[in-house]
PDB file of C-alpha atoms in Angstrom:
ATOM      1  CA  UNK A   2       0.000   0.000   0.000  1.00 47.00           C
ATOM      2  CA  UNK A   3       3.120   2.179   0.727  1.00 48.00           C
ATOM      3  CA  UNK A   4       4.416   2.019  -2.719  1.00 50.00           C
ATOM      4  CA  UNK A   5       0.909   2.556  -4.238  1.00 42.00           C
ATOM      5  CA  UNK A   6       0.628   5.422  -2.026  1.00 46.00           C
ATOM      6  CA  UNK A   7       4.001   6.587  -2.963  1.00 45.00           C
ATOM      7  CA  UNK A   8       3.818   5.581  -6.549  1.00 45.00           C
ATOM      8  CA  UNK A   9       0.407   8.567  -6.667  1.00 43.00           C
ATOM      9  CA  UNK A  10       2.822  10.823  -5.180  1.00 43.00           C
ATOM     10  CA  UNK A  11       5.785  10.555  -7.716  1.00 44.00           C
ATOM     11  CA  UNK A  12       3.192  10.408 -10.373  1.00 42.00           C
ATOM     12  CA  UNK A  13       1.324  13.692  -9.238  1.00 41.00           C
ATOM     13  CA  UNK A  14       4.656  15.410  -8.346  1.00 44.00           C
ATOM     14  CA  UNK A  15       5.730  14.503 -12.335  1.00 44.00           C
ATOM     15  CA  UNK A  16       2.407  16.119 -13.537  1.00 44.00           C
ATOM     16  CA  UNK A  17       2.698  19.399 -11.115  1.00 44.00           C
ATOM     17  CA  UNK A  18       6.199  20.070 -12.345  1.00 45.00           C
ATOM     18  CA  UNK A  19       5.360  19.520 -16.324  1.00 44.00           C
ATOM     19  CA  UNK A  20       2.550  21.900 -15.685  1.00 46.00           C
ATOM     20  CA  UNK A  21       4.641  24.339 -13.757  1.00 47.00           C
ATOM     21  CA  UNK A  22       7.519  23.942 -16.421  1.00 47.00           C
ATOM     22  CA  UNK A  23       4.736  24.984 -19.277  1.00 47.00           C
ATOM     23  CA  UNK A  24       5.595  29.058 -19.599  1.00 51.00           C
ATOM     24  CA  UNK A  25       2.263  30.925 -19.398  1.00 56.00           C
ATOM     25  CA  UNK A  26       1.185  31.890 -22.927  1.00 57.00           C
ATOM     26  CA  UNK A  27      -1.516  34.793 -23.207  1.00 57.00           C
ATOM     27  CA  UNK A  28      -2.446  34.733 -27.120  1.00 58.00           C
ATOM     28  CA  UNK A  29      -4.645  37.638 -28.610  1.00 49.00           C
ATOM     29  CA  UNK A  30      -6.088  37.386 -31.741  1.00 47.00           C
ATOM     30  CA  UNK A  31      -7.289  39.985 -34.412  1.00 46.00           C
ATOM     31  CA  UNK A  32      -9.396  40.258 -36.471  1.00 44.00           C
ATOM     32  CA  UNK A  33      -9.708  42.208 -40.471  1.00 52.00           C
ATOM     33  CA  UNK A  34     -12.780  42.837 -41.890  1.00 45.00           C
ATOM     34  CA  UNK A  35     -12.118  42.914 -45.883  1.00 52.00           C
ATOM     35  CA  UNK A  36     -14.728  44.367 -48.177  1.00 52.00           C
ATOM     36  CA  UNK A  37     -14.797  44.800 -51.950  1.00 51.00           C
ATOM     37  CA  UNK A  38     -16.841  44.582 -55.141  1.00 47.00           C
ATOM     38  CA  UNK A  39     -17.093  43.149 -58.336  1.00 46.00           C
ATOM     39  CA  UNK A  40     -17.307  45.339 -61.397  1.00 50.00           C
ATOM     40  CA  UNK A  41     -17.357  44.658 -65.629  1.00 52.00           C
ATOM     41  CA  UNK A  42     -14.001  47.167 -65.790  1.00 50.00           C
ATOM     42  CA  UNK A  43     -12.895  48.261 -61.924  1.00 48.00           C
ATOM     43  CA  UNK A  44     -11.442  51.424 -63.591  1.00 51.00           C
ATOM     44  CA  UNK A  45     -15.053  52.622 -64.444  1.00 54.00           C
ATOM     45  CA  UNK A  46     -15.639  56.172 -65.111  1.00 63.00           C
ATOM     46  CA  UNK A  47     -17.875  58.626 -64.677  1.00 84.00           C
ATOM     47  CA  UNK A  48     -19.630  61.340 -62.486  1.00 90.00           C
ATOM     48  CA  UNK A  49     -21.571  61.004 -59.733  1.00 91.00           C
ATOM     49  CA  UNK A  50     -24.129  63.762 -58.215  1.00 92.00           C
ATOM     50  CA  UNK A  51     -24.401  64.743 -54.794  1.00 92.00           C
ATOM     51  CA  UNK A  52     -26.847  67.679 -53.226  1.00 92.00           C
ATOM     52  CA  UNK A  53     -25.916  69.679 -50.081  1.00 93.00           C
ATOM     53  CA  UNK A  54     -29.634  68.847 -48.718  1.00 90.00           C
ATOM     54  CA  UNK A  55     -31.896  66.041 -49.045  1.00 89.00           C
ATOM     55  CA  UNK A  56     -35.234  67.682 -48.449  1.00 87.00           C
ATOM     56  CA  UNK A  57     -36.376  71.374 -48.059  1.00 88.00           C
ATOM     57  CA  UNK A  58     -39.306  72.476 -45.933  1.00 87.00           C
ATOM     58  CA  UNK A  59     -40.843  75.424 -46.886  1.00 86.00           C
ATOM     59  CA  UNK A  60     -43.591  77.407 -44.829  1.00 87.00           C
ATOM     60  CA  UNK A  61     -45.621  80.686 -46.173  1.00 87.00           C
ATOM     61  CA  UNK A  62     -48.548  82.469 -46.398  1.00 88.00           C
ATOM     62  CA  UNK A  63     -50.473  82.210 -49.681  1.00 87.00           C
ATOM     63  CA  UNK A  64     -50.135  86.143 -50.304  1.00 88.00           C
ATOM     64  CA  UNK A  65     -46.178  86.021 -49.409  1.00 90.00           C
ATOM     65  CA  UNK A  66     -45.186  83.417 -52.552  1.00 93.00           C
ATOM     66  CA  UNK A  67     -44.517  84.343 -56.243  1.00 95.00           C
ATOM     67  CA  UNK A  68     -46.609  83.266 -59.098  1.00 96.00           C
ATOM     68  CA  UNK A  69     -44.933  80.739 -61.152  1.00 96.00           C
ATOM     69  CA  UNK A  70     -42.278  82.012 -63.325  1.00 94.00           C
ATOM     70  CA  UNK A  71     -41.887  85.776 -61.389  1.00 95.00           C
ATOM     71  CA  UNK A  72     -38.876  86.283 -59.295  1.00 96.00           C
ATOM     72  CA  UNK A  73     -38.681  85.255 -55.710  1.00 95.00           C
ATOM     73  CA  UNK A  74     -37.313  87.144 -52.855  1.00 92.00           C
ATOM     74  CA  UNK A  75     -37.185  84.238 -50.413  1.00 91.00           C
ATOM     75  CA  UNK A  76     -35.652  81.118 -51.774  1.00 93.00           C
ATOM     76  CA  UNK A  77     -33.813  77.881 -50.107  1.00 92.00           C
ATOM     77  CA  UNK A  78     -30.551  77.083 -51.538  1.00 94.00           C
ATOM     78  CA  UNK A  79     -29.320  73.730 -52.461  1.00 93.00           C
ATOM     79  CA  UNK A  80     -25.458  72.769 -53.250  1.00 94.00           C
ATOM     80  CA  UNK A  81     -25.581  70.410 -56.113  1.00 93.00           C
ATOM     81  CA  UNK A  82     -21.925  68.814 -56.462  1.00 93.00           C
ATOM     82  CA  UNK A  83     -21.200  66.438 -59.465  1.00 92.00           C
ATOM     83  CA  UNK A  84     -17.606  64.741 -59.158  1.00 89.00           C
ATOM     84  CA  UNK A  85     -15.950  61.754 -60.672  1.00 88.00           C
ATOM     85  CA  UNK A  86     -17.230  58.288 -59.341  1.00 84.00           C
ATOM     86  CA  UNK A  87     -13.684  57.235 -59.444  1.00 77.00           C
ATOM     87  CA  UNK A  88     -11.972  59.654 -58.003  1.00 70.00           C
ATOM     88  CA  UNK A  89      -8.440  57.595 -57.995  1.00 68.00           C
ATOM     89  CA  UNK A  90      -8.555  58.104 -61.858  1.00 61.00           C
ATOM     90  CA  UNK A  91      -8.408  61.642 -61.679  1.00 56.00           C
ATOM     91  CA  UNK A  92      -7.548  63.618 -63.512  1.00 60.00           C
ATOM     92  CA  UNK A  93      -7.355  61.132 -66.221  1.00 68.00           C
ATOM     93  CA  UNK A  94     -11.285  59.689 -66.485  1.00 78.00           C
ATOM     94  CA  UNK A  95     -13.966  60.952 -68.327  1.00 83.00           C
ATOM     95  CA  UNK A  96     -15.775  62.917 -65.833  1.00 85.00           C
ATOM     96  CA  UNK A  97     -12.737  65.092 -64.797  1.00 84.00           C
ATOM     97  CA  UNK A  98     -11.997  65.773 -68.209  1.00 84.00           C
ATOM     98  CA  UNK A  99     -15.568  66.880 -69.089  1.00 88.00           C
ATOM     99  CA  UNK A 100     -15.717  69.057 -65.988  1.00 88.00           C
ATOM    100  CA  UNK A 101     -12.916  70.813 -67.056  1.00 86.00           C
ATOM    101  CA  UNK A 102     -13.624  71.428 -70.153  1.00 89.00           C
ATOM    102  CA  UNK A 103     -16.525  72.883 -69.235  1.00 90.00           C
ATOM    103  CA  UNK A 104     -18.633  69.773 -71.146  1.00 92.00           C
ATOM    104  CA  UNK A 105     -20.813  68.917 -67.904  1.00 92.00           C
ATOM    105  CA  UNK A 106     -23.935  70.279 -66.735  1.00 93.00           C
ATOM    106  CA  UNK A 107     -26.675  69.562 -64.254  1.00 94.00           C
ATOM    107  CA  UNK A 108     -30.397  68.588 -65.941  1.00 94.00           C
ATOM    108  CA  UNK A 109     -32.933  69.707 -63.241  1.00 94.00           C
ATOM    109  CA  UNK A 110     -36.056  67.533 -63.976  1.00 93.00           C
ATOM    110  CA  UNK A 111     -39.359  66.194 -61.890  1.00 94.00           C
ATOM    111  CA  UNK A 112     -42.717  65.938 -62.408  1.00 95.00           C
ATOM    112  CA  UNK A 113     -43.661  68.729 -64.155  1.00 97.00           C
ATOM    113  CA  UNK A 114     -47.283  71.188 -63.046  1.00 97.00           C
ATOM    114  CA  UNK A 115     -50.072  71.184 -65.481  1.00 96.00           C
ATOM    115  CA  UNK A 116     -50.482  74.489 -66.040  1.00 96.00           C
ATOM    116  CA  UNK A 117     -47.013  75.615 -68.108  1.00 96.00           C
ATOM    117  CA  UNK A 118     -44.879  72.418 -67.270  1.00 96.00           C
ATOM    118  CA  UNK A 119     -42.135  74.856 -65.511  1.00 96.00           C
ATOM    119  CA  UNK A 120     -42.409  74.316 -62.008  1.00 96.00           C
ATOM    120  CA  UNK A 121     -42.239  70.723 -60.122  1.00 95.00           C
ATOM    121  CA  UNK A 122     -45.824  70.011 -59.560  1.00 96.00           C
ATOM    122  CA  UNK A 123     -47.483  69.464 -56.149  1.00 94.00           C
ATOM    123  CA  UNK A 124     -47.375  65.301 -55.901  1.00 94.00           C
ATOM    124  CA  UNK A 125     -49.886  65.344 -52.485  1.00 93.00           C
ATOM    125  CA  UNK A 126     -53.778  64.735 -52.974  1.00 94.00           C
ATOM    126  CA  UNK A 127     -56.655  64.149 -50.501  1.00 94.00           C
ATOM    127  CA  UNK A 128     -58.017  66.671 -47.843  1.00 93.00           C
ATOM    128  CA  UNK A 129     -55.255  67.683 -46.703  1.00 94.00           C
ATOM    129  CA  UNK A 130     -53.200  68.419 -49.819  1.00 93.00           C
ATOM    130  CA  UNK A 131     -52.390  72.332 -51.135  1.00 94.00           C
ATOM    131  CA  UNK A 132     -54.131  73.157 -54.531  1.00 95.00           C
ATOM    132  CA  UNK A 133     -53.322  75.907 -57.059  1.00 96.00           C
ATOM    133  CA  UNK A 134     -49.563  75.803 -55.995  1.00 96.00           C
ATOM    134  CA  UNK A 135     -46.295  73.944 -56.939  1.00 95.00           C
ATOM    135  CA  UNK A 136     -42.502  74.388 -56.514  1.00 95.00           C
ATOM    136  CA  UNK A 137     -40.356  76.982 -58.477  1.00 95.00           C
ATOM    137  CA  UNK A 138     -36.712  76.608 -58.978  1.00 96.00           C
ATOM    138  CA  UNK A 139     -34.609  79.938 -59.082  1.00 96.00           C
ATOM    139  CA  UNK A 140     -31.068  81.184 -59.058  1.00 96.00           C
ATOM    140  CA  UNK A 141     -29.353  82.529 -56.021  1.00 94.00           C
ATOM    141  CA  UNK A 142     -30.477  85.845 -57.395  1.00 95.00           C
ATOM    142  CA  UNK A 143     -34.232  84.501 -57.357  1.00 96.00           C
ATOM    143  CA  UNK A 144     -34.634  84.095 -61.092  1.00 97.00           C
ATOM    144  CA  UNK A 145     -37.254  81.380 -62.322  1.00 96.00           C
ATOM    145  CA  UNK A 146     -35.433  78.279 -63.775  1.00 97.00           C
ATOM    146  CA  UNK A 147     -37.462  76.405 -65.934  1.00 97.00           C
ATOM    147  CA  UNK A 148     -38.225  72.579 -64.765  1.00 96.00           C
ATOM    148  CA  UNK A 149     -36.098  70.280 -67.559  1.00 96.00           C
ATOM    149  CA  UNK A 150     -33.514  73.086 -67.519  1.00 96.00           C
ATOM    150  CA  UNK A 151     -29.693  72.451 -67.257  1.00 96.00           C
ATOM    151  CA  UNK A 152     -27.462  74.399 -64.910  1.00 95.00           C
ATOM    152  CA  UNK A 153     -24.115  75.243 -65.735  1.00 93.00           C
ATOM    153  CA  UNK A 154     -21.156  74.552 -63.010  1.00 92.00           C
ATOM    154  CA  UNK A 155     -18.731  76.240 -61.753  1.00 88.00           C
ATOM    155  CA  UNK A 156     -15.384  74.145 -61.458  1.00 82.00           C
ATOM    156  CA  UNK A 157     -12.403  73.120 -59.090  1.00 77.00           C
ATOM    157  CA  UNK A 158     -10.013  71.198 -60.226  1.00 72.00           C
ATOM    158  CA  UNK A 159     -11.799  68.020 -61.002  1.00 74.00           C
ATOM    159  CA  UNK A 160     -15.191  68.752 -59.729  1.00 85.00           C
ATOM    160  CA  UNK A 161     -18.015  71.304 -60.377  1.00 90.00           C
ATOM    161  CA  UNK A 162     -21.008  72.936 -58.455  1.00 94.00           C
ATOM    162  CA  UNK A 163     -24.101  74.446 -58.754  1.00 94.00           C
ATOM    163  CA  UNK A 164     -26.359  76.571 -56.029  1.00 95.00           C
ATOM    164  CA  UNK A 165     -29.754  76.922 -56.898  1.00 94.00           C
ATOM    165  CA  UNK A 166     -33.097  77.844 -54.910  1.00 94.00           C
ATOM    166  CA  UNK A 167     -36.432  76.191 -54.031  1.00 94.00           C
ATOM    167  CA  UNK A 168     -39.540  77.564 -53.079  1.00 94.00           C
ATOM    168  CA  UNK A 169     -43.441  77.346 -53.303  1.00 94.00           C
ATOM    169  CA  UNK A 170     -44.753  79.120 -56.040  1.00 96.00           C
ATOM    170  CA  UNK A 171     -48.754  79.948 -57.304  1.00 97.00           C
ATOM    171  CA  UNK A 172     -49.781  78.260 -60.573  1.00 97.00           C
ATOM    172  CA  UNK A 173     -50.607  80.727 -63.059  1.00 97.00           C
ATOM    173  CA  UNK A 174     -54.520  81.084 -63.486  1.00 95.00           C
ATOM    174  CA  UNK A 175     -55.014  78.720 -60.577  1.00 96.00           C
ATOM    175  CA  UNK A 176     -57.226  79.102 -57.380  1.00 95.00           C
ATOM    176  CA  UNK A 177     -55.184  78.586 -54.484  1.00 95.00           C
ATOM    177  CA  UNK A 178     -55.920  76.461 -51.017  1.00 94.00           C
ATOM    178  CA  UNK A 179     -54.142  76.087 -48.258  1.00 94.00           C
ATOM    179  CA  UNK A 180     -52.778  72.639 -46.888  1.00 93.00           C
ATOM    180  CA  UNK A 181     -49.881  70.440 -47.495  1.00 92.00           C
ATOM    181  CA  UNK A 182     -47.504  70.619 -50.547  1.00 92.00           C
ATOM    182  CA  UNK A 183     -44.585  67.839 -51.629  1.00 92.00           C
ATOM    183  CA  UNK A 184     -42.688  66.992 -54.638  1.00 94.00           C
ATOM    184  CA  UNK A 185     -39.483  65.498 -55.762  1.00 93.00           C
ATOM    185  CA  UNK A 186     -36.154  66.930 -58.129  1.00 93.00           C
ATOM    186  CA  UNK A 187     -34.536  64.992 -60.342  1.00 93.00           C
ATOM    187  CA  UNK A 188     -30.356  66.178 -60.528  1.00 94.00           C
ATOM    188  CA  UNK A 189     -28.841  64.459 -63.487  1.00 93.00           C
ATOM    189  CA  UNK A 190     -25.749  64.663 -65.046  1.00 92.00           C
ATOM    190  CA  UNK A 191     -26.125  66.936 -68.411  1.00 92.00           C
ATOM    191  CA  UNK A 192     -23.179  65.767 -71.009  1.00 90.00           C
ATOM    192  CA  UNK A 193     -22.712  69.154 -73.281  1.00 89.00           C
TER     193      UNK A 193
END
């Protein structure tokens, strides 16, 4: 029983030094996430369009907004940016090269108002929906551009921009009721 006994002892002592022999190892691991996509030709070009805003709210009085295709003194602006989709390309792609040579536009469209077809049209119906009204778009210096019109850019380098105003506008000939008003813009690249 004495060598059993001691034969535990040797055998437990053997374990207890292999484990205290084993160095303590504290591994960390990391961890990359990797993202990509699949294109026909990954050096792709061409121009992209980006607006400062993505909705305008705009709140008057029947009596203080501008009959379609008059001037208006209170507008919303709206940055519209157009710049390469590929930017590492630049200044070699398409898009660049259009910009600066002055070959790229913006063409302002949306669903046009039934009365000239020059202002976006007011999209809301039911009982709670304006009549008689629609949206106007305008320059800076609140001068009526025409829906389906193209805007000109300014350029930087690579890139060009555009400022141009929103606001509610009366219908020409129309009766006008108050309530709520909605429509949407259309900013599309305009290859001159």
């Amino acid at each position: 029983m004495k060598r059993v006994i001691s034969g535990i002892a040797m055998t437990t002592c053997m374990f207890l030094s292999a484990a205290h022999a084993t160095p303590l190892v504290s591994d960390s691991s990391s961890s990359l996430t990797v993202q990509g996509s699949l294109k026909d030709n990954a050096g792709a070009s061409g121009c992209a369009v980006s607006l400062s805003r993505n909705s305008v709210e705009d709140i008057k009085r029947a009596d203080d907004i501008p009959v379609q295709g008059e001037d208006a003194r209170i507008i919303t602006s709206v940055k519209l940016s157009v710049n390469p989709i590929n930017p590492s390309l630049s200044p070699i792609d398409s898009c660049s090269r259009e910009i600066i040579d002055g070959k790229v536009g913006l063409k302002l469209t949306g669903p046009a108002d039934t009365v000239e077809g020059t202002a976006l049209a007011n999209t809301l119906t039911g009982d709670n929906a304006a009549s008689g009204v629609g949206f106007g778009i305008f320059t800076l210096q609140g001068k009526s551009i025409p829906l389906n019109s193209v805007v000109n850019i300014a350029t930087d380098v690579n890139s060009g921009a555009a400022v141009i105003g929103v606001a509610m506008v009366k219908l020409k000939g129309q009766t006008v009721t108050e309530g709520n008003a909605q429509s949407n813009l259309t900013v599309e690249v305009a290859h001159l």
